[in-house]
Amino acid sequence: MADQDDTRREAARRRGPLMAAGAIGATLGGAALGLGLVWVAGGIDTVPALLVLGIGAAAGFGLLRLRDRPGILPPEPSTNGPLDLDGAMRVSLESVLAVVERLPDPFLLIDAEGRVRLSNGPQHPIIAAALPGRHVSAALRNPEVLDAIAQAQRDGRARAVDYVSPVPYEQHILAHVARVRVGLPRRVEGAVRHDLTQAVIVVLHDLTALKRAEQLRADFVANASHELKTPLASLTGFIETLRGHARDDTEARERFLAIMLDQAGRMRRLIDDLLSLSRIELNEHVAPAGRVDMARLAETVVEAVTPLAEEERVDVVTQVSPEARAVIGERDELYQALQNLVDNAIKYGGDGGRVEITVAPAAPDALAAPRPGMMAVSVRDHGSGIPREHVPRLTERFYRVDAKRSRERGGTGLGLAIVKHIATRHRGALEIQSREGEGTVVTLYLPAAPPAPAPGTAA
Ligand SMILES: Nc1ncnc2c1ncn2[C@@H]1O[C@H](COP(=O)(O)OP(=O)(O)OP(=O)(O)O)[C@@H](O)[C@H]1O
Ligand SMILES: [Mg+2]
């Protein structure tokens, strides 16, 4: 906060002379306008009056434009006012500034005294405080980076420092530090001199997305192995028991074999889901081109879940809008997605007694629909709902609200992650809305297929 205040104060201080220049320009312009009006009133030609007016205004605006480059003022900061730069120098500086301004990564040039001489701070909030003339420690607070800058200045060796910047939000940064010999303009006894001097450049590279991906991958491997290890340990345990004291116990053997079959099934489901996920991810860049009638697909899903629905005493009903159209998609993937949603609604929301599948055009104000004119396939249950804080995380791999309950019901925690990838591959979207105590609606938005040609017409 204090930093931002400093930055604002500094910027205001720098704007002071600019505003003065503007004021002078405006005064000149105003005077010229007055003079022009007097001339016109006095019957004198208006051309010279307009000429004076133009020069006045141009002087003001020209001065403003040249100096109004927040964060990038290269000459040595001086208490004696700005430096006068000759034309050639100005052109080269403007070129360097234009390049620095457009660099995609935050950049700083630091002189031997540790002061910022050049930066693209205004474009990059992480170095917003890197105003020319300020000490680098005002912009970069990490001691290791500051140390690297000082060492590079001393020994000329380039280095890279990996650190976490807490402001403006937590970012993993790799700072590249290197010494360069550059000409920096300075004022010596009233004149401008351009001496070659040792400076240090710092380029900050944002590694946050990379680190996050790395973490996700590590978590994924850890979770997948954990999920496989549990049934495997159970299988091994039962095999040992069957070879040991249960060897001749027929009743125990039957019971244990049933459990083993169940555990093996769980491992198979997990492997199937993992393979599904990687296959869908692999094909994500290729949008499916088939045509799928979602109303008919919903009926097939209802048939497939009937045993589960009966067991849980849940009615599964389908409502199809007369405006419902086919979608562009791959049937097997859409079947897998819808089955998972209905399966979840029965397993986790079945206490509401009823699950509704709706196929209809997406509402025009549906925020989650990526484009207008999409179809919406919703699965609604009237169960206990999902606490708010869990909803955004449900599509993460292995994320479950109640891991024990999910496992007991044979869940792998990969279902919604798969559905999300299927939606993405179809250039659609997945939306989860839930209210505790009222139930959950999960909607799959999919691109509508063009109307089918009437039978008998040429395609
Ligand atoms: N309709 C629902 N009502 C309440 N909770 C739900 C609902 N749908 C999903 N959940 C919660 O979201 C979690 C993640 O669902 P997801 O489908 O990804 O995994 P799963 O059902 O546990 O396993 P799988 O789908 O692989 O069998 C579930 O474990 C459950 O806690
Ligand atoms: Mg599921």
Tab-separated table of C-alpha atoms and ligand atoms in Angstrom:
chain	number	residue	atom	x	y	z
A	1	MET	CA	0.000	0.000	0.000
A	2	ALA	CA	2.751	2.362	1.096
A	3	ASP	CA	4.545	1.357	-2.096
A	4	GLN	CA	1.616	2.302	-4.262
A	5	ASP	CA	1.356	5.637	-2.458
A	6	ASP	CA	5.052	6.238	-3.081
A	7	THR	CA	4.588	5.349	-6.728
A	8	ARG	CA	1.660	7.709	-7.064
A	9	ARG	CA	3.521	10.492	-5.277
A	10	GLU	CA	6.541	9.948	-7.500
A	11	ALA	CA	4.369	9.973	-10.615
A	12	ALA	CA	2.669	13.158	-9.398
A	13	ARG	CA	6.070	14.748	-8.765
A	14	ARG	CA	7.079	13.887	-12.329
A	15	ARG	CA	3.878	15.258	-13.714
A	16	GLY	CA	4.572	18.626	-12.040
A	17	PRO	CA	6.820	20.002	-14.817
A	18	LEU	CA	4.509	18.493	-17.419
A	19	MET	CA	1.540	20.311	-16.009
A	20	ALA	CA	3.585	23.492	-15.919
A	21	ALA	CA	4.467	22.946	-19.572
A	22	GLY	CA	0.813	22.357	-20.363
A	23	ALA	CA	-0.127	25.501	-18.496
A	24	ILE	CA	2.448	27.533	-20.427
A	25	GLY	CA	1.118	26.057	-23.692
A	26	ALA	CA	-2.440	26.836	-22.740
A	27	THR	CA	-1.519	30.384	-21.698
A	28	LEU	CA	0.327	30.942	-24.980
A	29	GLY	CA	-2.649	29.530	-26.878
A	30	GLY	CA	-5.087	31.657	-24.888
A	31	ALA	CA	-3.012	34.795	-25.434
A	32	ALA	CA	-2.766	34.008	-29.144
A	33	LEU	CA	-6.533	33.499	-29.325
A	34	GLY	CA	-7.149	36.841	-27.594
A	35	LEU	CA	-4.685	38.542	-29.896
A	36	GLY	CA	-6.289	36.890	-32.919
A	37	LEU	CA	-9.747	38.066	-31.879
A	38	VAL	CA	-8.469	41.625	-31.386
A	39	TRP	CA	-6.910	41.506	-34.852
A	40	VAL	CA	-10.086	40.165	-36.399
A	41	ALA	CA	-12.169	42.804	-34.574
A	42	GLY	CA	-9.698	45.443	-35.783
A	43	GLY	CA	-10.219	44.284	-39.378
A	44	ILE	CA	-6.726	42.769	-39.646
A	45	ASP	CA	-6.254	39.511	-41.619
A	46	THR	CA	-7.153	36.387	-39.533
A	47	VAL	CA	-4.312	34.209	-40.959
A	48	PRO	CA	-1.495	35.547	-38.739
A	49	ALA	CA	-3.827	35.281	-35.731
A	50	LEU	CA	-4.526	31.591	-36.408
A	51	LEU	CA	-0.796	31.004	-36.963
A	52	VAL	CA	0.029	32.389	-33.514
A	53	LEU	CA	-2.769	30.327	-31.988
A	54	GLY	CA	-1.429	27.145	-33.628
A	55	ILE	CA	2.134	27.740	-32.448
A	56	GLY	CA	0.905	28.323	-28.878
A	57	ALA	CA	-1.138	25.126	-28.740
A	58	ALA	CA	1.557	23.026	-30.452
A	59	ALA	CA	4.169	24.240	-27.957
A	60	GLY	CA	2.028	23.077	-25.021
A	61	PHE	CA	1.032	19.696	-26.428
A	62	GLY	CA	4.450	18.945	-27.911
A	63	LEU	CA	6.104	19.477	-24.555
A	64	LEU	CA	3.519	17.277	-22.862
A	65	ARG	CA	3.934	14.391	-25.330
A	66	LEU	CA	7.691	14.308	-25.194
A	67	ARG	CA	7.864	14.243	-21.416
A	68	ASP	CA	4.769	12.182	-20.651
A	69	ARG	CA	6.424	8.721	-20.550
A	70	PRO	CA	5.720	7.457	-17.043
A	71	GLY	CA	8.285	4.974	-15.795
A	72	ILE	CA	10.741	5.564	-18.611
A	73	LEU	CA	12.946	8.598	-18.201
A	74	PRO	CA	16.469	7.591	-19.034
A	75	PRO	CA	18.781	10.441	-18.184
A	76	GLU	CA	20.423	10.620	-14.821
A	77	PRO	CA	17.909	12.002	-12.371
A	78	SER	CA	18.889	15.520	-11.612
A	79	THR	CA	17.882	18.102	-9.101
A	80	ASN	CA	18.666	20.795	-11.696
A	81	GLY	CA	15.653	19.977	-13.858
A	82	PRO	CA	15.472	17.868	-17.012
A	83	LEU	CA	18.407	17.389	-19.357
A	84	ASP	CA	18.454	19.012	-22.778
A	85	LEU	CA	19.093	16.250	-25.262
A	86	ASP	CA	20.247	16.844	-28.793
A	87	GLY	CA	18.171	15.514	-31.709
A	88	ALA	CA	20.206	12.373	-32.462
A	89	MET	CA	20.244	11.407	-28.800
A	90	ARG	CA	16.508	11.947	-28.521
A	91	VAL	CA	15.807	9.732	-31.538
A	92	SER	CA	17.949	6.856	-30.195
A	93	LEU	CA	16.373	7.153	-26.783
A	94	GLU	CA	12.858	7.166	-28.198
A	95	SER	CA	13.750	3.990	-30.145
A	96	VAL	CA	15.134	2.201	-27.081
A	97	LEU	CA	12.115	3.258	-25.041
A	98	ALA	CA	9.704	2.001	-27.687
A	99	VAL	CA	11.442	-1.403	-27.666
A	100	VAL	CA	11.568	-1.636	-23.859
A	101	GLU	CA	7.920	-0.614	-23.526
A	102	ARG	CA	6.851	-3.495	-25.744
A	103	LEU	CA	8.939	-6.224	-24.100
A	104	PRO	CA	6.532	-8.908	-22.864
A	105	ASP	CA	8.511	-9.462	-19.658
A	106	PRO	CA	9.265	-6.923	-16.932
A	107	PHE	CA	12.626	-5.280	-17.603
A	108	LEU	CA	14.911	-2.981	-15.591
A	109	LEU	CA	18.222	-1.310	-16.323
A	110	ILE	CA	20.071	-0.434	-13.128
A	111	ASP	CA	23.083	1.851	-12.901
A	112	ALA	CA	26.201	1.371	-10.774
A	113	GLU	CA	24.559	3.168	-7.841
A	114	GLY	CA	21.643	0.713	-7.898
A	115	ARG	CA	19.203	3.225	-9.351
A	116	VAL	CA	16.646	2.328	-12.006
A	117	ARG	CA	17.489	4.105	-15.265
A	118	LEU	CA	15.097	2.369	-17.603
A	119	SER	CA	12.095	0.104	-17.016
A	120	ASN	CA	8.788	-0.962	-18.480
A	121	GLY	CA	7.192	-0.723	-15.021
A	122	PRO	CA	3.945	0.890	-16.203
A	123	GLN	CA	3.179	-2.210	-18.292
A	124	HIS	CA	3.989	-4.691	-15.512
A	125	PRO	CA	2.388	-4.302	-12.066
A	126	ILE	CA	5.091	-6.441	-10.464
A	127	ILE	CA	7.646	-3.653	-11.044
A	128	ALA	CA	5.224	-0.721	-10.895
A	129	ALA	CA	7.500	0.941	-8.325
A	130	ALA	CA	10.513	0.828	-10.682
A	131	LEU	CA	10.474	4.513	-11.542
A	132	PRO	CA	13.649	5.931	-13.049
A	133	GLY	CA	15.844	7.489	-10.421
A	134	ARG	CA	14.540	5.281	-7.621
A	135	HIS	CA	16.694	2.699	-5.961
A	136	VAL	CA	16.008	-0.807	-7.301
A	137	SER	CA	15.112	-2.006	-3.791
A	138	ALA	CA	11.898	0.055	-4.023
A	139	ALA	CA	10.705	-2.208	-6.848
A	140	LEU	CA	12.325	-5.564	-6.136
A	141	ARG	CA	12.076	-6.523	-2.494
A	142	ASN	CA	13.595	-9.973	-2.653
A	143	PRO	CA	17.019	-9.960	-0.910
A	144	GLU	CA	18.421	-12.732	-3.134
A	145	VAL	CA	17.627	-10.776	-6.300
A	146	LEU	CA	19.118	-7.593	-4.851
A	147	ASP	CA	22.185	-9.586	-3.865
A	148	ALA	CA	22.448	-11.061	-7.376
A	149	ILE	CA	22.286	-7.554	-8.876
A	150	ALA	CA	25.074	-6.330	-6.589
A	151	GLN	CA	27.231	-9.395	-7.327
A	152	ALA	CA	26.678	-9.169	-11.102
A	153	GLN	CA	27.693	-5.535	-10.950
A	154	ARG	CA	30.918	-6.601	-9.153
A	155	ASP	CA	31.987	-9.766	-11.022
A	156	GLY	CA	30.146	-9.454	-14.369
A	157	ARG	CA	28.751	-12.999	-14.165
A	158	ALA	CA	25.153	-13.486	-15.355
A	159	ARG	CA	22.870	-15.328	-12.916
A	160	ALA	CA	19.278	-16.438	-12.491
A	161	VAL	CA	17.341	-16.301	-9.232
A	162	ASP	CA	14.108	-18.167	-8.626
A	163	TYR	CA	11.836	-16.505	-6.034
A	164	VAL	CA	8.228	-15.968	-4.979
A	165	SER	CA	6.863	-12.446	-5.188
A	166	PRO	CA	3.931	-11.876	-2.813
A	167	VAL	CA	2.691	-8.673	-4.592
A	168	PRO	CA	0.434	-7.854	-6.377
A	169	TYR	CA	-0.489	-11.576	-6.043
A	170	GLU	CA	1.683	-14.645	-5.395
A	171	GLN	CA	3.869	-15.258	-8.434
A	172	HIS	CA	6.824	-17.568	-9.059
A	173	ILE	CA	9.449	-15.506	-10.789
A	174	LEU	CA	12.760	-16.314	-12.424
A	175	ALA	CA	14.942	-13.204	-12.456
A	176	HIS	CA	17.733	-13.133	-15.054
A	177	VAL	CA	20.485	-10.737	-14.023
A	178	ALA	CA	23.372	-9.718	-16.310
A	179	ARG	CA	25.944	-6.947	-16.442
A	180	VAL	CA	26.067	-4.784	-19.567
A	181	ARG	CA	28.171	-1.874	-20.690
A	182	VAL	CA	25.905	0.911	-21.824
A	183	GLY	CA	26.077	4.621	-22.508
A	184	LEU	CA	24.031	6.563	-20.028
A	185	PRO	CA	23.550	10.303	-20.433
A	186	ARG	CA	24.688	12.350	-17.443
A	187	ARG	CA	25.074	16.002	-16.658
A	188	VAL	CA	28.622	17.077	-15.971
A	189	GLU	CA	29.089	20.741	-15.100
A	190	GLY	CA	25.948	21.769	-16.909
A	191	ALA	CA	26.688	19.765	-20.092
A	192	VAL	CA	25.314	16.368	-21.113
A	193	ARG	CA	27.868	13.568	-21.445
A	194	HIS	CA	27.332	10.018	-22.675
A	195	ASP	CA	29.841	7.767	-20.967
A	196	LEU	CA	30.036	4.017	-21.277
A	197	THR	CA	29.421	2.601	-17.856
A	198	GLN	CA	28.651	-0.731	-16.173
A	199	ALA	CA	24.972	-1.315	-15.590
A	200	VAL	CA	22.892	-4.377	-14.779
A	201	ILE	CA	19.815	-5.555	-16.631
A	202	VAL	CA	17.136	-7.590	-14.901
A	203	VAL	CA	14.475	-9.510	-16.832
A	204	LEU	CA	11.693	-11.154	-14.822
A	205	HIS	CA	10.116	-14.289	-16.207
A	206	ASP	CA	6.780	-15.439	-14.751
A	207	LEU	CA	6.922	-19.174	-13.945
A	208	THR	CA	3.603	-19.297	-12.040
A	209	ALA	CA	1.620	-21.223	-14.683
A	210	LEU	CA	4.512	-23.660	-15.182
A	211	LYS	CA	4.888	-24.285	-11.436
A	212	ARG	CA	1.146	-24.795	-11.078
A	213	ALA	CA	1.132	-27.329	-13.927
A	214	GLU	CA	4.103	-29.100	-12.322
A	215	GLN	CA	2.263	-29.240	-8.991
A	216	LEU	CA	-0.899	-30.558	-10.651
A	217	ARG	CA	1.065	-33.277	-12.400
A	218	ALA	CA	2.793	-34.293	-9.180
A	219	ASP	CA	-0.561	-34.326	-7.307
A	220	PHE	CA	-2.108	-36.358	-10.111
A	221	VAL	CA	0.560	-39.057	-9.974
A	222	ALA	CA	0.387	-39.141	-6.167
A	223	ASN	CA	-3.430	-39.412	-6.211
A	224	ALA	CA	-3.533	-42.030	-8.970
A	225	SER	CA	-0.980	-44.233	-7.211
A	226	HIS	CA	-2.788	-43.827	-3.917
A	227	GLU	CA	-6.123	-44.812	-5.487
A	228	LEU	CA	-4.537	-47.910	-7.038
A	229	LYS	CA	-2.549	-48.839	-3.964
A	230	THR	CA	-5.585	-49.152	-1.683
A	231	PRO	CA	-7.433	-51.910	-3.621
A	232	LEU	CA	-4.119	-53.579	-4.422
A	233	ALA	CA	-3.248	-53.761	-0.714
A	234	SER	CA	-6.681	-55.234	-0.031
A	235	LEU	CA	-6.229	-57.856	-2.775
A	236	THR	CA	-2.796	-58.824	-1.463
A	237	GLY	CA	-4.170	-59.092	2.076
A	238	PHE	CA	-6.968	-61.438	1.013
A	239	ILE	CA	-4.644	-63.594	-1.088
A	240	GLU	CA	-2.435	-64.073	1.966
A	241	THR	CA	-5.441	-64.903	4.160
A	242	LEU	CA	-6.723	-67.428	1.616
A	243	ARG	CA	-3.321	-69.092	1.509
A	244	GLY	CA	-3.162	-69.095	5.300
A	245	HIS	CA	-5.808	-69.751	7.908
A	246	ALA	CA	-8.829	-69.423	5.534
A	247	ARG	CA	-7.468	-72.096	3.215
A	248	ASP	CA	-10.037	-74.688	4.203
A	249	ASP	CA	-12.879	-72.375	5.172
A	250	THR	CA	-15.290	-72.565	2.212
A	251	GLU	CA	-17.638	-69.904	3.485
A	252	ALA	CA	-14.847	-67.397	4.192
A	253	ARG	CA	-13.260	-68.155	0.832
A	254	GLU	CA	-16.458	-67.265	-1.045
A	255	ARG	CA	-16.859	-64.045	0.934
A	256	PHE	CA	-13.243	-62.994	0.383
A	257	LEU	CA	-13.344	-63.825	-3.321
A	258	ALA	CA	-16.404	-61.571	-3.695
A	259	ILE	CA	-14.529	-58.707	-2.014
A	260	MET	CA	-11.490	-59.356	-4.194
A	261	LEU	CA	-13.604	-59.213	-7.319
A	262	ASP	CA	-15.026	-55.926	-6.132
A	263	GLN	CA	-11.547	-54.484	-5.492
A	264	ALA	CA	-10.272	-55.696	-8.860
A	265	GLY	CA	-13.299	-54.012	-10.459
A	266	ARG	CA	-12.396	-50.792	-8.723
A	267	MET	CA	-8.858	-50.942	-10.074
A	268	ARG	CA	-10.186	-51.637	-13.560
A	269	ARG	CA	-12.595	-48.660	-13.361
A	270	LEU	CA	-9.786	-46.396	-12.255
A	271	ILE	CA	-7.529	-47.521	-15.094
A	272	ASP	CA	-10.407	-47.148	-17.598
A	273	ASP	CA	-11.107	-43.618	-16.344
A	274	LEU	CA	-7.433	-42.642	-16.484
A	275	LEU	CA	-7.185	-43.948	-20.041
A	276	SER	CA	-10.397	-42.131	-21.001
A	277	LEU	CA	-9.106	-38.909	-19.573
A	278	SER	CA	-5.805	-39.101	-21.395
A	279	ARG	CA	-7.486	-40.109	-24.685
A	280	ILE	CA	-9.912	-37.170	-24.500
A	281	GLU	CA	-7.109	-34.789	-23.562
A	282	LEU	CA	-5.028	-36.057	-26.458
A	283	ASN	CA	-7.868	-35.370	-28.916
A	284	GLU	CA	-8.956	-32.111	-27.339
A	285	HIS	CA	-7.653	-30.040	-30.251
A	286	VAL	CA	-9.766	-31.998	-32.752
A	287	ALA	CA	-13.418	-30.949	-32.468
A	288	PRO	CA	-15.817	-33.842	-33.134
A	289	ALA	CA	-17.824	-33.565	-36.351
A	290	GLY	CA	-20.631	-36.129	-35.856
A	291	ARG	CA	-24.284	-35.470	-35.248
A	292	VAL	CA	-25.884	-36.689	-32.017
A	293	ASP	CA	-29.546	-36.674	-31.060
A	294	MET	CA	-29.305	-35.890	-27.345
A	295	ALA	CA	-32.944	-36.782	-26.647
A	296	ARG	CA	-32.389	-40.305	-27.937
A	297	LEU	CA	-29.043	-40.517	-26.134
A	298	ALA	CA	-30.748	-39.497	-22.870
A	299	GLU	CA	-33.201	-42.374	-23.267
A	300	THR	CA	-30.318	-44.832	-23.699
A	301	VAL	CA	-28.664	-43.482	-20.554
A	302	VAL	CA	-31.938	-43.807	-18.610
A	303	GLU	CA	-32.167	-47.460	-19.650
A	304	ALA	CA	-28.590	-48.105	-18.579
A	305	VAL	CA	-29.034	-46.559	-15.112
A	306	THR	CA	-32.387	-48.242	-14.410
A	307	PRO	CA	-30.922	-50.963	-12.128
A	308	LEU	CA	-29.082	-48.331	-10.041
A	309	ALA	CA	-32.124	-46.031	-10.012
A	310	GLU	CA	-34.361	-48.871	-8.840
A	311	GLU	CA	-31.911	-49.865	-6.162
A	312	GLU	CA	-31.813	-46.257	-4.913
A	313	ARG	CA	-35.580	-45.763	-5.420
A	314	VAL	CA	-35.095	-42.808	-7.726
A	315	ASP	CA	-37.328	-41.868	-10.664
A	316	VAL	CA	-35.318	-40.741	-13.668
A	317	VAL	CA	-37.383	-38.758	-16.183
A	318	THR	CA	-36.496	-37.060	-19.451
A	319	GLN	CA	-38.002	-33.773	-20.712
A	320	VAL	CA	-37.249	-32.787	-24.294
A	321	SER	CA	-38.148	-29.317	-25.563
A	322	PRO	CA	-39.879	-29.206	-28.986
A	323	GLU	CA	-37.110	-26.779	-30.059
A	324	ALA	CA	-34.342	-29.233	-29.113
A	325	ARG	CA	-31.971	-29.907	-32.005
A	326	ALA	CA	-29.229	-32.456	-32.509
A	327	VAL	CA	-25.717	-31.428	-31.441
A	328	ILE	CA	-22.332	-31.656	-33.112
A	329	GLY	CA	-20.426	-34.290	-31.208
A	330	GLU	CA	-19.060	-37.745	-30.694
A	331	ARG	CA	-21.731	-40.119	-29.467
A	332	ASP	CA	-19.590	-42.319	-27.204
A	333	GLU	CA	-18.068	-39.357	-25.398
A	334	LEU	CA	-21.430	-37.634	-24.932
A	335	TYR	CA	-22.895	-40.890	-23.652
A	336	GLN	CA	-20.041	-41.195	-21.154
A	337	ALA	CA	-20.561	-37.564	-20.024
A	338	LEU	CA	-24.313	-37.813	-19.595
A	339	GLN	CA	-24.109	-41.177	-17.893
A	340	ASN	CA	-21.675	-39.772	-15.369
A	341	LEU	CA	-23.948	-36.823	-14.585
A	342	VAL	CA	-27.010	-39.035	-14.156
A	343	ASP	CA	-24.970	-41.519	-12.137
A	344	ASN	CA	-23.843	-38.706	-9.809
A	345	ALA	CA	-27.393	-37.359	-9.494
A	346	ILE	CA	-28.646	-40.802	-8.414
A	347	LYS	CA	-25.670	-41.633	-6.182
A	348	TYR	CA	-25.284	-38.277	-4.404
A	349	GLY	CA	-28.656	-36.586	-4.932
A	350	GLY	CA	-30.922	-39.644	-4.978
A	351	ASP	CA	-32.434	-38.854	-1.571
A	352	GLY	CA	-34.578	-36.279	-3.443
A	353	GLY	CA	-36.329	-39.247	-5.097
A	354	ARG	CA	-36.363	-37.777	-8.603
A	355	VAL	CA	-33.792	-36.945	-11.268
A	356	GLU	CA	-34.746	-34.943	-14.377
A	357	ILE	CA	-32.811	-34.846	-17.620
A	358	THR	CA	-33.745	-31.839	-19.782
A	359	VAL	CA	-32.749	-31.310	-23.405
A	360	ALA	CA	-33.501	-27.805	-24.706
A	361	PRO	CA	-31.898	-24.817	-26.438
A	362	ALA	CA	-29.698	-22.853	-23.991
A	363	ALA	CA	-31.477	-19.861	-22.470
A	364	PRO	CA	-30.379	-16.638	-24.211
A	365	ASP	CA	-29.098	-15.294	-20.871
A	366	ALA	CA	-27.187	-18.483	-19.909
A	367	LEU	CA	-23.866	-17.018	-18.771
A	368	ALA	CA	-21.965	-20.293	-18.956
A	369	ALA	CA	-22.907	-20.962	-22.599
A	370	PRO	CA	-19.801	-20.110	-24.622
A	371	ARG	CA	-21.787	-18.885	-27.640
A	372	PRO	CA	-25.396	-18.095	-28.508
A	373	GLY	CA	-27.491	-20.804	-30.160
A	374	MET	CA	-26.214	-23.785	-28.141
A	375	MET	CA	-28.118	-26.776	-26.807
A	376	ALA	CA	-28.298	-27.342	-23.041
A	377	VAL	CA	-28.525	-30.807	-21.521
A	378	SER	CA	-29.247	-30.551	-17.786
A	379	VAL	CA	-29.372	-33.148	-15.062
A	380	ARG	CA	-31.256	-31.988	-11.974
A	381	ASP	CA	-31.554	-33.738	-8.635
A	382	HIS	CA	-33.367	-32.731	-5.467
A	383	GLY	CA	-30.815	-34.118	-3.027
A	384	SER	CA	-28.854	-32.403	-0.284
A	385	GLY	CA	-26.780	-30.276	-2.680
A	386	ILE	CA	-23.086	-29.414	-2.562
A	387	PRO	CA	-21.602	-26.865	-0.124
A	388	ARG	CA	-20.646	-23.731	-2.057
A	389	GLU	CA	-16.893	-23.890	-1.415
A	390	HIS	CA	-16.587	-27.294	-3.123
A	391	VAL	CA	-18.383	-26.399	-6.365
A	392	PRO	CA	-15.466	-24.721	-8.212
A	393	ARG	CA	-13.188	-27.671	-7.442
A	394	LEU	CA	-15.449	-30.570	-8.459
A	395	THR	CA	-13.913	-30.883	-11.921
A	396	GLU	CA	-10.397	-31.338	-10.503
A	397	ARG	CA	-9.129	-34.883	-10.835
A	398	PHE	CA	-9.850	-36.999	-7.748
A	399	TYR	CA	-11.681	-34.169	-6.012
A	400	ARG	CA	-14.597	-35.435	-3.943
A	401	VAL	CA	-16.793	-33.695	-1.413
A	402	ASP	CA	-16.974	-36.795	0.726
A	403	ALA	CA	-14.173	-39.154	-0.320
A	404	LYS	CA	-15.381	-42.032	1.848
A	405	ARG	CA	-18.910	-41.917	0.453
A	406	SER	CA	-17.626	-41.674	-3.125
A	407	ARG	CA	-15.309	-44.674	-2.660
A	408	GLU	CA	-18.051	-46.711	-1.035
A	409	ARG	CA	-20.149	-46.099	-4.113
A	410	GLY	CA	-17.343	-47.207	-6.401
A	411	GLY	CA	-16.421	-43.664	-7.483
A	412	THR	CA	-12.943	-42.727	-8.657
A	413	GLY	CA	-13.363	-38.956	-8.398
A	414	LEU	CA	-12.491	-38.639	-12.083
A	415	GLY	CA	-16.038	-38.485	-13.464
A	416	LEU	CA	-16.556	-34.730	-13.593
A	417	ALA	CA	-12.960	-34.137	-14.759
A	418	ILE	CA	-13.762	-36.390	-17.731
A	419	VAL	CA	-17.084	-34.596	-18.373
A	420	LYS	CA	-15.313	-31.216	-18.313
A	421	HIS	CA	-12.739	-32.386	-20.880
A	422	ILE	CA	-15.492	-33.822	-23.079
A	423	ALA	CA	-17.298	-30.459	-22.939
A	424	THR	CA	-14.083	-28.609	-23.825
A	425	ARG	CA	-13.346	-30.956	-26.727
A	426	HIS	CA	-16.873	-30.302	-28.022
A	427	ARG	CA	-16.237	-26.529	-27.809
A	428	GLY	CA	-18.953	-26.472	-25.184
A	429	ALA	CA	-19.033	-25.907	-21.425
A	430	LEU	CA	-19.987	-27.518	-18.141
A	431	GLU	CA	-21.916	-25.619	-15.476
A	432	ILE	CA	-22.569	-26.823	-11.928
A	433	GLN	CA	-25.182	-25.043	-9.826
A	434	SER	CA	-26.058	-26.309	-6.409
A	435	ARG	CA	-27.969	-25.173	-3.347
A	436	GLU	CA	-27.571	-26.929	-0.057
A	437	GLY	CA	-30.805	-28.610	0.928
A	438	GLU	CA	-32.362	-28.062	-2.513
A	439	GLY	CA	-30.298	-30.052	-4.955
A	440	THR	CA	-27.940	-29.754	-7.890
A	441	VAL	CA	-28.263	-28.924	-11.599
A	442	VAL	CA	-25.364	-29.836	-13.868
A	443	THR	CA	-25.639	-28.512	-17.430
A	444	LEU	CA	-23.676	-29.489	-20.477
A	445	TYR	CA	-23.699	-26.825	-23.229
A	446	LEU	CA	-23.054	-28.233	-26.694
A	447	PRO	CA	-23.018	-26.718	-30.177
A	448	ALA	CA	-26.296	-27.254	-32.045
A	449	ALA	CA	-26.012	-29.100	-35.346
A	450	PRO	CA	-27.402	-27.387	-38.466
A	451	PRO	CA	-30.955	-28.550	-39.300
A	452	ALA	CA	-30.935	-31.952	-40.990
A	453	PRO	CA	-31.789	-31.892	-44.711
A	454	ALA	CA	-35.375	-33.028	-45.301
A	455	PRO	CA	-35.580	-36.648	-46.510
A	456	GLY	CA	-35.312	-36.866	-50.264
A	457	THR	CA	-33.465	-33.531	-50.679
A	458	ALA	CA	-29.942	-33.546	-52.019
A	459	ALA	CA	-27.275	-32.838	-49.368
B	1	LIG	N1	-25.354	-34.369	-7.993
B	1	LIG	C1	-24.493	-34.308	-6.997
B	1	LIG	N2	-24.888	-34.030	-5.727
B	1	LIG	C2	-24.007	-33.970	-4.708
B	1	LIG	N3	-22.672	-34.160	-4.852
B	1	LIG	C3	-22.209	-34.434	-6.079
B	1	LIG	C4	-23.071	-34.492	-7.220
B	1	LIG	N4	-22.308	-34.751	-8.303
B	1	LIG	C5	-21.052	-34.848	-7.872
B	1	LIG	N5	-20.971	-34.664	-6.534
B	1	LIG	C6	-19.734	-34.659	-5.726
B	1	LIG	O1	-18.664	-34.408	-6.606
B	1	LIG	C7	-17.658	-35.407	-6.439
B	1	LIG	C8	-16.950	-35.615	-7.766
B	1	LIG	O2	-17.793	-36.254	-8.703
B	1	LIG	P1	-17.151	-37.131	-9.850
B	1	LIG	O3	-18.238	-37.593	-10.749
B	1	LIG	O4	-16.029	-36.382	-10.428
B	1	LIG	O5	-16.485	-38.343	-9.059
B	1	LIG	P2	-17.166	-39.630	-8.404
B	1	LIG	O6	-18.612	-39.682	-8.734
B	1	LIG	O7	-16.767	-39.624	-6.972
B	1	LIG	O8	-16.401	-40.790	-9.123
B	1	LIG	P3	-16.716	-41.390	-10.598
B	1	LIG	O9	-17.554	-40.400	-11.329
B	1	LIG	O10	-15.380	-41.577	-11.184
B	1	LIG	O11	-17.434	-42.655	-10.363
B	1	LIG	C9	-18.400	-36.611	-5.936
B	1	LIG	O12	-17.518	-37.450	-5.213
B	1	LIG	C10	-19.456	-36.001	-5.049
B	1	LIG	O13	-18.889	-35.728	-3.792
B	2	MG	MG	-19.228	-39.474	-10.835
